[in-house]
Short mmCIF file of C-alpha atoms in Angstrom, two decimals:
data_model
loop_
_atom_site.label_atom_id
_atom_site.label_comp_id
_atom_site.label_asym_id
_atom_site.label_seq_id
_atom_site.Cartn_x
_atom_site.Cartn_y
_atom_site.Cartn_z
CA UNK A 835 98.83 74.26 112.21
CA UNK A 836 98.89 77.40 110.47
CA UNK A 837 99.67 79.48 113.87
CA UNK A 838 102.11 77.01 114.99
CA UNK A 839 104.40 77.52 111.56
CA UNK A 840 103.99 81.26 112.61
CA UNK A 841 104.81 80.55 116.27
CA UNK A 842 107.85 78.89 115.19
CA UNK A 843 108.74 81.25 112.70
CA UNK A 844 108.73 84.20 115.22
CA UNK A 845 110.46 82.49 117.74
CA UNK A 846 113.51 81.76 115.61
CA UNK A 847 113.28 85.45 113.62
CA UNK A 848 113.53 86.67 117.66
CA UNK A 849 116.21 84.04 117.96
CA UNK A 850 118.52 85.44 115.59
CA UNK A 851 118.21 89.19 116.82
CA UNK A 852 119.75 87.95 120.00
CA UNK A 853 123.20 89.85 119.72
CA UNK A 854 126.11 87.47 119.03
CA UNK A 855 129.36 86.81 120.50
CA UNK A 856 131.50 88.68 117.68
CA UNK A 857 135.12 88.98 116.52
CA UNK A 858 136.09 92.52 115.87
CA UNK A 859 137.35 93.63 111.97
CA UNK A 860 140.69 92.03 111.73
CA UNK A 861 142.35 95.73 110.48
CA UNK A 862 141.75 98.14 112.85
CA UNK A 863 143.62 101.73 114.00
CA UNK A 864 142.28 103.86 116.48
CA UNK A 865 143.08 105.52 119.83
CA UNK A 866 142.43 104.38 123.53
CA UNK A 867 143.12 105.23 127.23
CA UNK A 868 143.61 103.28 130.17
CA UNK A 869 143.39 103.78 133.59
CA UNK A 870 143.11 101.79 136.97
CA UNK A 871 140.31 102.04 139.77
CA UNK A 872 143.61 102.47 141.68
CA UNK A 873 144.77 105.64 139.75
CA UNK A 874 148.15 103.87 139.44
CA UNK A 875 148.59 103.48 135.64
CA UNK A 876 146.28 106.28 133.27
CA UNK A 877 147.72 106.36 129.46
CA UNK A 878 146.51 107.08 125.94
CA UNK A 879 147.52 105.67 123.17
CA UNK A 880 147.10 105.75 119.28
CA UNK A 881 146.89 101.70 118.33
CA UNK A 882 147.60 99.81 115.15
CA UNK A 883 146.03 96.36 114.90
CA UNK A 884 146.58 93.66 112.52
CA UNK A 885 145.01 89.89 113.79
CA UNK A 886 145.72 88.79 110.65
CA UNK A 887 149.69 89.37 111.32
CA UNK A 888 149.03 89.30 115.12
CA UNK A 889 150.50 92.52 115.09
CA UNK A 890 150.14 95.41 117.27
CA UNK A 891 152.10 98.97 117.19
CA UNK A 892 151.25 101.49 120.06
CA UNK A 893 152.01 104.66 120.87
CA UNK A 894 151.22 105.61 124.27
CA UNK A 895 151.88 108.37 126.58
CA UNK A 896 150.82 108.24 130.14
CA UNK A 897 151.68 107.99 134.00
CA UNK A 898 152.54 105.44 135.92
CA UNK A 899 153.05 105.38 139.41
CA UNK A 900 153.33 109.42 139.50
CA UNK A 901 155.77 109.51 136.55
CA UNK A 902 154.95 110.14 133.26
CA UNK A 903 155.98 107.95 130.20
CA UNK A 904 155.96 107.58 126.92
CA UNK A 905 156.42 104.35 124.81
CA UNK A 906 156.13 103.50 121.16
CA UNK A 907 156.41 99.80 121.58
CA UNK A 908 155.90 97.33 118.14
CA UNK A 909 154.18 94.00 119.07
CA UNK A 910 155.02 91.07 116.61
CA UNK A 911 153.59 88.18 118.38
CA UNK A 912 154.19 85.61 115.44
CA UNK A 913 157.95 86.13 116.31
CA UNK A 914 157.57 86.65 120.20
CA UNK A 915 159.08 89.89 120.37
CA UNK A 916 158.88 93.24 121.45
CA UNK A 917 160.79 96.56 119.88
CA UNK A 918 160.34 99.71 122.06
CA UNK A 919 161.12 102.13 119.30
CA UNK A 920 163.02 105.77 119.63
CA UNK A 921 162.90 107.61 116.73
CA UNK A 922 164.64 110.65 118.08
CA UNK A 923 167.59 108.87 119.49
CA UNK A 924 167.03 106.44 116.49
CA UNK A 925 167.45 103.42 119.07
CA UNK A 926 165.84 100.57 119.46
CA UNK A 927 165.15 97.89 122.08
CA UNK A 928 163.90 94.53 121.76
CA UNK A 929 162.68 92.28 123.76
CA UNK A 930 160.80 88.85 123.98
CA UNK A 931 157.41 89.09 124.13
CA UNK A 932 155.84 86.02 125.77
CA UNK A 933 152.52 86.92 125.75
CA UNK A 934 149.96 85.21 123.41
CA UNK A 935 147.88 86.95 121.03
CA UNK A 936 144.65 87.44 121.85
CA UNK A 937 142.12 88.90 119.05
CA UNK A 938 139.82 91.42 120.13
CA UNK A 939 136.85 89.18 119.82
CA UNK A 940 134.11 88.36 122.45
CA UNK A 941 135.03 84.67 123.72
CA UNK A 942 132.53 82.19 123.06
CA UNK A 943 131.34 81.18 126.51
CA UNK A 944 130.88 85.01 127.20
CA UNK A 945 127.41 85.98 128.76
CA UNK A 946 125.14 89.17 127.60
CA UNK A 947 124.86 91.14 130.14
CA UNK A 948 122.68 93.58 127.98
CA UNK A 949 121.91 95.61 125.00
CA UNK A 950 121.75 99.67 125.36
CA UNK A 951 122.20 102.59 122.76
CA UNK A 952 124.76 104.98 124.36
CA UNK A 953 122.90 108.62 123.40
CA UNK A 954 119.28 108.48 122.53
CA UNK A 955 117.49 106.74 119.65
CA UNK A 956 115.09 109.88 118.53
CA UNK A 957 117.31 111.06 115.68
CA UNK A 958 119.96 110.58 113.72
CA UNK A 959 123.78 110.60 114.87
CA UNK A 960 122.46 110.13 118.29
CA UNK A 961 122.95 107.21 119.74
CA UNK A 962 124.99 104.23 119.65
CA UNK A 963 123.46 100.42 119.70
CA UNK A 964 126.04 98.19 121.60
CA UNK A 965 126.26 94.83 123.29
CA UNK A 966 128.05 94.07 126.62
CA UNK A 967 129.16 90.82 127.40
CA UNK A 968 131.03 89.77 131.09
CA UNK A 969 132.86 86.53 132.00
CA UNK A 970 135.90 84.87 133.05
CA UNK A 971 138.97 84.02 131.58
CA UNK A 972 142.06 81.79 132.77
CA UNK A 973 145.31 83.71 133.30
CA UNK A 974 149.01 82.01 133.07
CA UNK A 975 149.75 83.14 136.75
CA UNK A 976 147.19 85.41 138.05
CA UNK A 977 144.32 82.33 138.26
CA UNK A 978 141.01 84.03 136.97
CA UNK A 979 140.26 87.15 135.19
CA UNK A 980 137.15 88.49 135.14
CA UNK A 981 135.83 90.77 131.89
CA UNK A 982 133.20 93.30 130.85
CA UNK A 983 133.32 94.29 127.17
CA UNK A 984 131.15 96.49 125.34
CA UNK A 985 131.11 96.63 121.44
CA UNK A 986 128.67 97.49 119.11
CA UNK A 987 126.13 95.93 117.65
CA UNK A 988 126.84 96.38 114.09
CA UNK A 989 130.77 96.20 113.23
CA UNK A 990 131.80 94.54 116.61
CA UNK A 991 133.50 97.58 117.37
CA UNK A 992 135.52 97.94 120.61
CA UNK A 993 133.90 100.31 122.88
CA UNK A 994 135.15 99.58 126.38
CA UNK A 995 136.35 97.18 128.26
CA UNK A 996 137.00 96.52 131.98
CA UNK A 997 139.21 94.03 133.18
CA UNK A 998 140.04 92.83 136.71
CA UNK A 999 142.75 90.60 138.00
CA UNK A 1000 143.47 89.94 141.98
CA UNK A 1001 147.03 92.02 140.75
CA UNK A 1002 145.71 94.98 138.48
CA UNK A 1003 142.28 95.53 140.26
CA UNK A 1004 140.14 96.90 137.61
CA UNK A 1005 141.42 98.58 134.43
CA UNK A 1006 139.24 99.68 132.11
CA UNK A 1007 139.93 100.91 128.51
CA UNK A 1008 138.20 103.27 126.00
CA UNK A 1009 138.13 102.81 122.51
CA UNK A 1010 137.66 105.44 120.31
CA UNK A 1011 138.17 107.10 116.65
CA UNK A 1012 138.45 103.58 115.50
CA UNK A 1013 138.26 102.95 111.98
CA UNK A 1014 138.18 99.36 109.66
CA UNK A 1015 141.88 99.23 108.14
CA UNK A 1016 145.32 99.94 108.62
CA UNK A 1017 145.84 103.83 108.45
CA UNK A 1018 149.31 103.17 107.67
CA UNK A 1019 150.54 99.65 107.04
CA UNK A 1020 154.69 100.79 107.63
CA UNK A 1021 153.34 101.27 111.45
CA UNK A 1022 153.64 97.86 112.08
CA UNK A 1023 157.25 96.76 110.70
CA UNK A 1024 160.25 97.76 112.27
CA UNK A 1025 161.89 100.83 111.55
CA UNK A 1026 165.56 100.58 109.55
CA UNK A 1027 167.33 101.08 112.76
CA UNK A 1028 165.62 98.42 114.70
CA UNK A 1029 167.39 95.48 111.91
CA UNK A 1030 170.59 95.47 114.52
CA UNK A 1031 168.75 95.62 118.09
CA UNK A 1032 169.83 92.61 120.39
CA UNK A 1033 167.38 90.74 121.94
CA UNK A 1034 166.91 91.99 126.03
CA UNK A 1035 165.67 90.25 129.02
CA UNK A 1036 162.72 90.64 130.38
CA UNK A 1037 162.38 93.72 133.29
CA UNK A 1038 160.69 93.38 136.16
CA UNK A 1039 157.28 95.59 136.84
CA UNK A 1040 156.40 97.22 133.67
CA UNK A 1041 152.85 99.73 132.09
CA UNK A 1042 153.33 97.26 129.23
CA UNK A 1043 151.84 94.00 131.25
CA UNK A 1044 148.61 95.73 129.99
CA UNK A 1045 149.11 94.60 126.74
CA UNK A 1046 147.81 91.16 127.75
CA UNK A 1047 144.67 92.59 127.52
CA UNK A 1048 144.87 92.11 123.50
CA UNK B 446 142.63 140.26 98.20
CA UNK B 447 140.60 137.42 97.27
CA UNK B 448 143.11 134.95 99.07
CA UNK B 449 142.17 137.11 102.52
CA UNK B 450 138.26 136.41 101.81
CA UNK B 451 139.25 133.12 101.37
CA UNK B 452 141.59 132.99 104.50
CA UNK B 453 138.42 134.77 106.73
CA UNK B 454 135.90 132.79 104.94
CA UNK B 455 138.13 129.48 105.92
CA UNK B 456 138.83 130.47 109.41
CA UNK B 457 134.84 131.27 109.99
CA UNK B 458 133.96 127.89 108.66
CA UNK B 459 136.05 126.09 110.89
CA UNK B 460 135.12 128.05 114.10
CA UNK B 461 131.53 127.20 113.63
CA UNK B 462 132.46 123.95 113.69
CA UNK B 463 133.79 124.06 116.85
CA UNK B 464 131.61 122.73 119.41
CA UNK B 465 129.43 124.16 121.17
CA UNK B 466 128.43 123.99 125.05
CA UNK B 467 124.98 122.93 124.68
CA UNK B 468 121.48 122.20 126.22
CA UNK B 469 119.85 118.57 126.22
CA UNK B 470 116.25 118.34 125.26
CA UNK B 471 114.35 119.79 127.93
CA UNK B 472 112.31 116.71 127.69
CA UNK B 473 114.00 113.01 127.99
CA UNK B 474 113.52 109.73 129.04
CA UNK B 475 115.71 106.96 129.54
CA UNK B 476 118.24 105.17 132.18
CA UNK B 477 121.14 105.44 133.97
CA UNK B 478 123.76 103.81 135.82
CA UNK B 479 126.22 105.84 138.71
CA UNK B 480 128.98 104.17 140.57
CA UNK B 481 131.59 105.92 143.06
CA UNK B 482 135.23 104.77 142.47
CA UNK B 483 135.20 103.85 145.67
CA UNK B 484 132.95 101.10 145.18
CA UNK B 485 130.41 102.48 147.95
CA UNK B 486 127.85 103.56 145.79
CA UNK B 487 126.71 101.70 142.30
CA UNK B 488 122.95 101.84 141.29
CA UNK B 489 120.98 101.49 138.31
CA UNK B 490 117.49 103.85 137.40
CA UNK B 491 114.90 104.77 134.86
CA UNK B 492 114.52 108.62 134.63
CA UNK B 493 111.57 110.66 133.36
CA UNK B 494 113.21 114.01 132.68
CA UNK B 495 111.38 117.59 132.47
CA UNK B 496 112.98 120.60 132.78
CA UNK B 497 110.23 122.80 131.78
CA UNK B 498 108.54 121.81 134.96
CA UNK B 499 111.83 121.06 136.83
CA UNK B 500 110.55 117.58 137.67
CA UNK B 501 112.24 114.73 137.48
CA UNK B 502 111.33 110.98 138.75
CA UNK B 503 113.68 108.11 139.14
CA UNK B 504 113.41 104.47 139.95
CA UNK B 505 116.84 103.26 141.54
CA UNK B 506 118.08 99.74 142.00
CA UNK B 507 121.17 99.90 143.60
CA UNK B 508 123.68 98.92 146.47
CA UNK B 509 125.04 101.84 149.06
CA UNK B 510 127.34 100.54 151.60
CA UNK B 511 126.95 97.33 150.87
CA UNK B 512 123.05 97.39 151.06
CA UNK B 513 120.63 96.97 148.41
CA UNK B 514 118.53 99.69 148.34
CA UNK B 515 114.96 100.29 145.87
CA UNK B 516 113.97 103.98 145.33
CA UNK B 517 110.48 105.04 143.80
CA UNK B 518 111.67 109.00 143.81
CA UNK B 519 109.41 112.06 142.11
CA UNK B 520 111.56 115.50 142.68
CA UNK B 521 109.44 118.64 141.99
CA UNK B 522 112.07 121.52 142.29
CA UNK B 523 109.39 124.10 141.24
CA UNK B 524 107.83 123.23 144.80
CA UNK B 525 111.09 122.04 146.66
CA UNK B 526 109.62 118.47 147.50
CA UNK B 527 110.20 115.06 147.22
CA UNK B 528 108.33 111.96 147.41
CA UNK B 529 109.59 108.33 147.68
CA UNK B 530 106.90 106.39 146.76
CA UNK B 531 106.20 102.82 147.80
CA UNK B 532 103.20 101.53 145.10
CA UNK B 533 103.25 98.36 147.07
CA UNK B 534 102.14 99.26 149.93
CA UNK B 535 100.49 102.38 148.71
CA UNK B 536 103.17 105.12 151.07
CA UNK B 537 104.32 108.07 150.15
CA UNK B 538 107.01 109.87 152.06
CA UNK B 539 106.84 113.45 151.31
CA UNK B 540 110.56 115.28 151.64
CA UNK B 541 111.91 118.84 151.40
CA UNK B 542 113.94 119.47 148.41
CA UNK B 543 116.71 122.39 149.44
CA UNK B 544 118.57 121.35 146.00
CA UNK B 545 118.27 123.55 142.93
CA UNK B 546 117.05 122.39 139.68
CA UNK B 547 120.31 121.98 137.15
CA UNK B 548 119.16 121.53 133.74
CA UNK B 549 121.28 118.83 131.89
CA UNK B 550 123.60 121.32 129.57
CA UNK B 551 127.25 122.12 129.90
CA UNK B 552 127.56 125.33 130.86
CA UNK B 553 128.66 128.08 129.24
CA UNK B 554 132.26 128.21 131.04
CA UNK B 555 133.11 124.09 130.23
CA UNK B 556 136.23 123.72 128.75
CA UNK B 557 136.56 121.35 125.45
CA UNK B 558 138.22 118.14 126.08
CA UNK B 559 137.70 116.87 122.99
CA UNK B 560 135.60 115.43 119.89
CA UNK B 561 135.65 111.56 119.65
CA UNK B 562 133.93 109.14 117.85
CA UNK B 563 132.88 106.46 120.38
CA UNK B 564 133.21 102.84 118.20
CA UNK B 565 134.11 103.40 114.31
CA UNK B 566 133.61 106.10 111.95
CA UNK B 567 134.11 103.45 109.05
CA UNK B 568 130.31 102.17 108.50
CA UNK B 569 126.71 102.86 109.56
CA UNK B 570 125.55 102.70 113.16
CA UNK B 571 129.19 101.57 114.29
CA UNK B 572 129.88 105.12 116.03
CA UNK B 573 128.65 107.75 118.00
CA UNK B 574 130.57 111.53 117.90
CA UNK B 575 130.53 112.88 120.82
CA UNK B 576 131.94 116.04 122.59
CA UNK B 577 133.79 115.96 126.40
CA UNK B 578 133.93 118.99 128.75
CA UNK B 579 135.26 119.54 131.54
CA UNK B 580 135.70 122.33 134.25
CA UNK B 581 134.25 123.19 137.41
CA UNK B 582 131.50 124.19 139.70
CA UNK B 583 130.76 126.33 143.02
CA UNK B 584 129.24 124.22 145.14
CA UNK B 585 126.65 124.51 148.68
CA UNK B 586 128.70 123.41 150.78
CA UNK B 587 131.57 121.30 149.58
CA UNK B 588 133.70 123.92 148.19
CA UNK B 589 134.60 123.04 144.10
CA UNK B 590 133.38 120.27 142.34
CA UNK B 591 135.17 119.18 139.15
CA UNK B 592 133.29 117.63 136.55
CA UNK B 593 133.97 115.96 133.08
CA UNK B 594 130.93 115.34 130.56
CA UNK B 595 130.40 113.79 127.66
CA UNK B 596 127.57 114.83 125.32
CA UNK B 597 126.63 113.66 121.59
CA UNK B 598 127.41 116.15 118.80
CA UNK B 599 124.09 116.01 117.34
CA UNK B 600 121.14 116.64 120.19
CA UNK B 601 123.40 117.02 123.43
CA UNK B 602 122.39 113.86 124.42
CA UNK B 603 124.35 113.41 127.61
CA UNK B 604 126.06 110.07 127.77
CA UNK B 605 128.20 109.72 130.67
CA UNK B 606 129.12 112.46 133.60
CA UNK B 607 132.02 111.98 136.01
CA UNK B 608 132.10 114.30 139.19
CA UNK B 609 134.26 114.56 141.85
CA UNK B 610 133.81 115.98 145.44
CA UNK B 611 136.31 116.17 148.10
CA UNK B 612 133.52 114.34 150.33
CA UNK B 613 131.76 111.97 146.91
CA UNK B 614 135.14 111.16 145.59
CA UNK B 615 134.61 110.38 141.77
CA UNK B 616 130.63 109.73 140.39
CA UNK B 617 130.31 107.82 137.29
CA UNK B 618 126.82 108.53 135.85
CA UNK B 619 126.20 106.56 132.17
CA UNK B 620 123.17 107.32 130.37
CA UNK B 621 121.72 105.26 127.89
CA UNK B 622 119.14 104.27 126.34
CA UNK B 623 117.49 107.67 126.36
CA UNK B 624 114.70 109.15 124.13
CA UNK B 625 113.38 112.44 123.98
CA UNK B 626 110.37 113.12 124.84
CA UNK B 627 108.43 111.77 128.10
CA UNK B 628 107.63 108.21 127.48
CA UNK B 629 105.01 108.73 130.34
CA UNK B 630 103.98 111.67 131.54
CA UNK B 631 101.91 110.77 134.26
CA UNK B 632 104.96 109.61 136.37
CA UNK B 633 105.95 113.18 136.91
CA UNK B 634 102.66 113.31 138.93
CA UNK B 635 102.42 112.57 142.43
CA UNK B 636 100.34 109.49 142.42
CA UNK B 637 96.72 109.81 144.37
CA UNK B 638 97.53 107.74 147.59
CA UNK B 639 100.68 110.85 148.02
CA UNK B 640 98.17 113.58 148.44
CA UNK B 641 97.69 113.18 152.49
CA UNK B 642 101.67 112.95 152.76
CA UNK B 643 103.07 115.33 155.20
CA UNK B 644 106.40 117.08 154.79
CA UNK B 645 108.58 115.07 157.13
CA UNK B 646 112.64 116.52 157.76
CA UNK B 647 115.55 115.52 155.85
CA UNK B 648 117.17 112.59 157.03
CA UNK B 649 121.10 112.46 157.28
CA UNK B 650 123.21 110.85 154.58
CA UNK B 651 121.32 109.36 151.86
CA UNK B 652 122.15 107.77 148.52
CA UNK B 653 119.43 109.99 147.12
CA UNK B 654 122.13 113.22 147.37
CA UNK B 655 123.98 112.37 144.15
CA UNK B 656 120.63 113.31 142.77
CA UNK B 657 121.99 117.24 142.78
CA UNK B 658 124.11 115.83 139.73
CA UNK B 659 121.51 116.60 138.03
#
């Protein structure tokens, strides 16, 4: 009886060390970069996210298609729009965002694909422990999406994530200097000059469709 | 005067914190992952590491071509052979080795990229810093190859390598889960059924080149 208690006690104790499908800190600001297995679209970008607000700001230089771009784009998803913001020119452009918010979270019918530390584990400040977890999600026109997202084990910090739809091919994006918080909270309300900005159409093609992957 | 100390005092600080090209523990074990962006290569393998002997063995899973492939590999550069080692059916295939021995460091003419902190700075064992260089190398035959690596600050512990040939295209190599030190030391020996193994000539293109990453 006595081994049986500790049979069952060890199984569940190994139980709960099996990593978790997590939701990432709520307040985050960081930097990333995306590219394309096609070399189409590479960009970095400093990022400013707020799930609680469903807020995103993003400042992102990069290249598209050969030419290089820069955009510091505002994200309010509660209201469904976009401002692409100009602080030289102090203009302002706005435009409905139709998107849904997605929190950076690892969805619930995800599967671990495995548990590694990036580095070493022999010392201190040398490796990292993270979890990555692949599946398939359901996109409004491109059918099926598939995923591979990598966070770590303590924090559910974005590391990386690749992403592949029939129309993208693969993207993958690097997190990095992430910290917990808003570095600055003003990053995600719209500048003074923004308050008289008409609301645009949609263009056509645009770097931005990446967004989605929020 | 004392401001100028200061100023020289300052400025000496902060250059020592630059980082520095560096040299991974001569001894390491662990595993790796390389994939080719153009899809034709992707494997998986456990690596003993010893550059004090120049020896390295690797155990490869992988697809090449669209073939699955298994290596059992044991390179001694100190005697410029190779053997692929089958423990199944107790063979051993005994290869020259014309490639020289690069110890895992960035070398002394790497320019810095940049100093990130993979995942989040904000609480323990959410983040890795790490270090990327980049520049290039003379190679054999195939002209320049460019290179961009990423070590940890603290014990150049490499964690991922990207390379690029005019003939390879771009190499991903990830490492992770790597300790130092030489988990097993006996499987940098050739094992006993190996010892009747004659030197047989290098075969044409083989997976096993993108071995002289190392």
């Amino acid at each position: 009886m006595k081994v049986l208690v500790l049979f069952v006690c060890l199984s569940v104790g190994c139980l709960a060390q099996r990593p978790r499908q997590c939701r990432s800190p709520p307040l985050l600001t960081g930097s990333l970069s995306v590219s394309t297995a096609s070399e189409k679209l590479s960009a970095y970008a400093k990022y400013t996210y707020d799930a609680l607000g469903k807020r995103i700001r993003l400042k992102e230089l990069g290249s598209y298609k050969n030419h290089t771009f820069y955009i510091d784009a505002l994200l309010l998803y509660n209201q469904g729009v976009m401002y692409k913001i100009n602080y030289k020119n102090r203009t302002c452009c706005k435009k409905p965002l139709s998107v849904d918010f997605h929190p950076l979270a690892i969805p619930q019918d995800a599967s671990l694909l495995g548990q590694v530390i990036l580095g070493a584990s022999s010392g201190p400040g040398q490796g990292l422990l993270v979890n990555t977890w692949a599946g398939e999600v359901q996109m409004k026109n491109n059918g099926t999406a598939k995923y591979m997202s990598t966070v770590t084990e303590f924090g559910c910090i974005p590391v990386s994530t690749l992403f592949h739809t029939n129309k993208s091919g693969w993207v993958v994006t690097s997190f990095f200097n992430n910290v917990i918080g808003l570095e600055d909270p003003q990053q995600l309300i719209p500048p003074p000059f923004c308050e008289d900005a008409q609301l645009e159409k949609e263009d056509g093609e645009d770097p931005l469709t990446f967004f989605s992957l929020f």
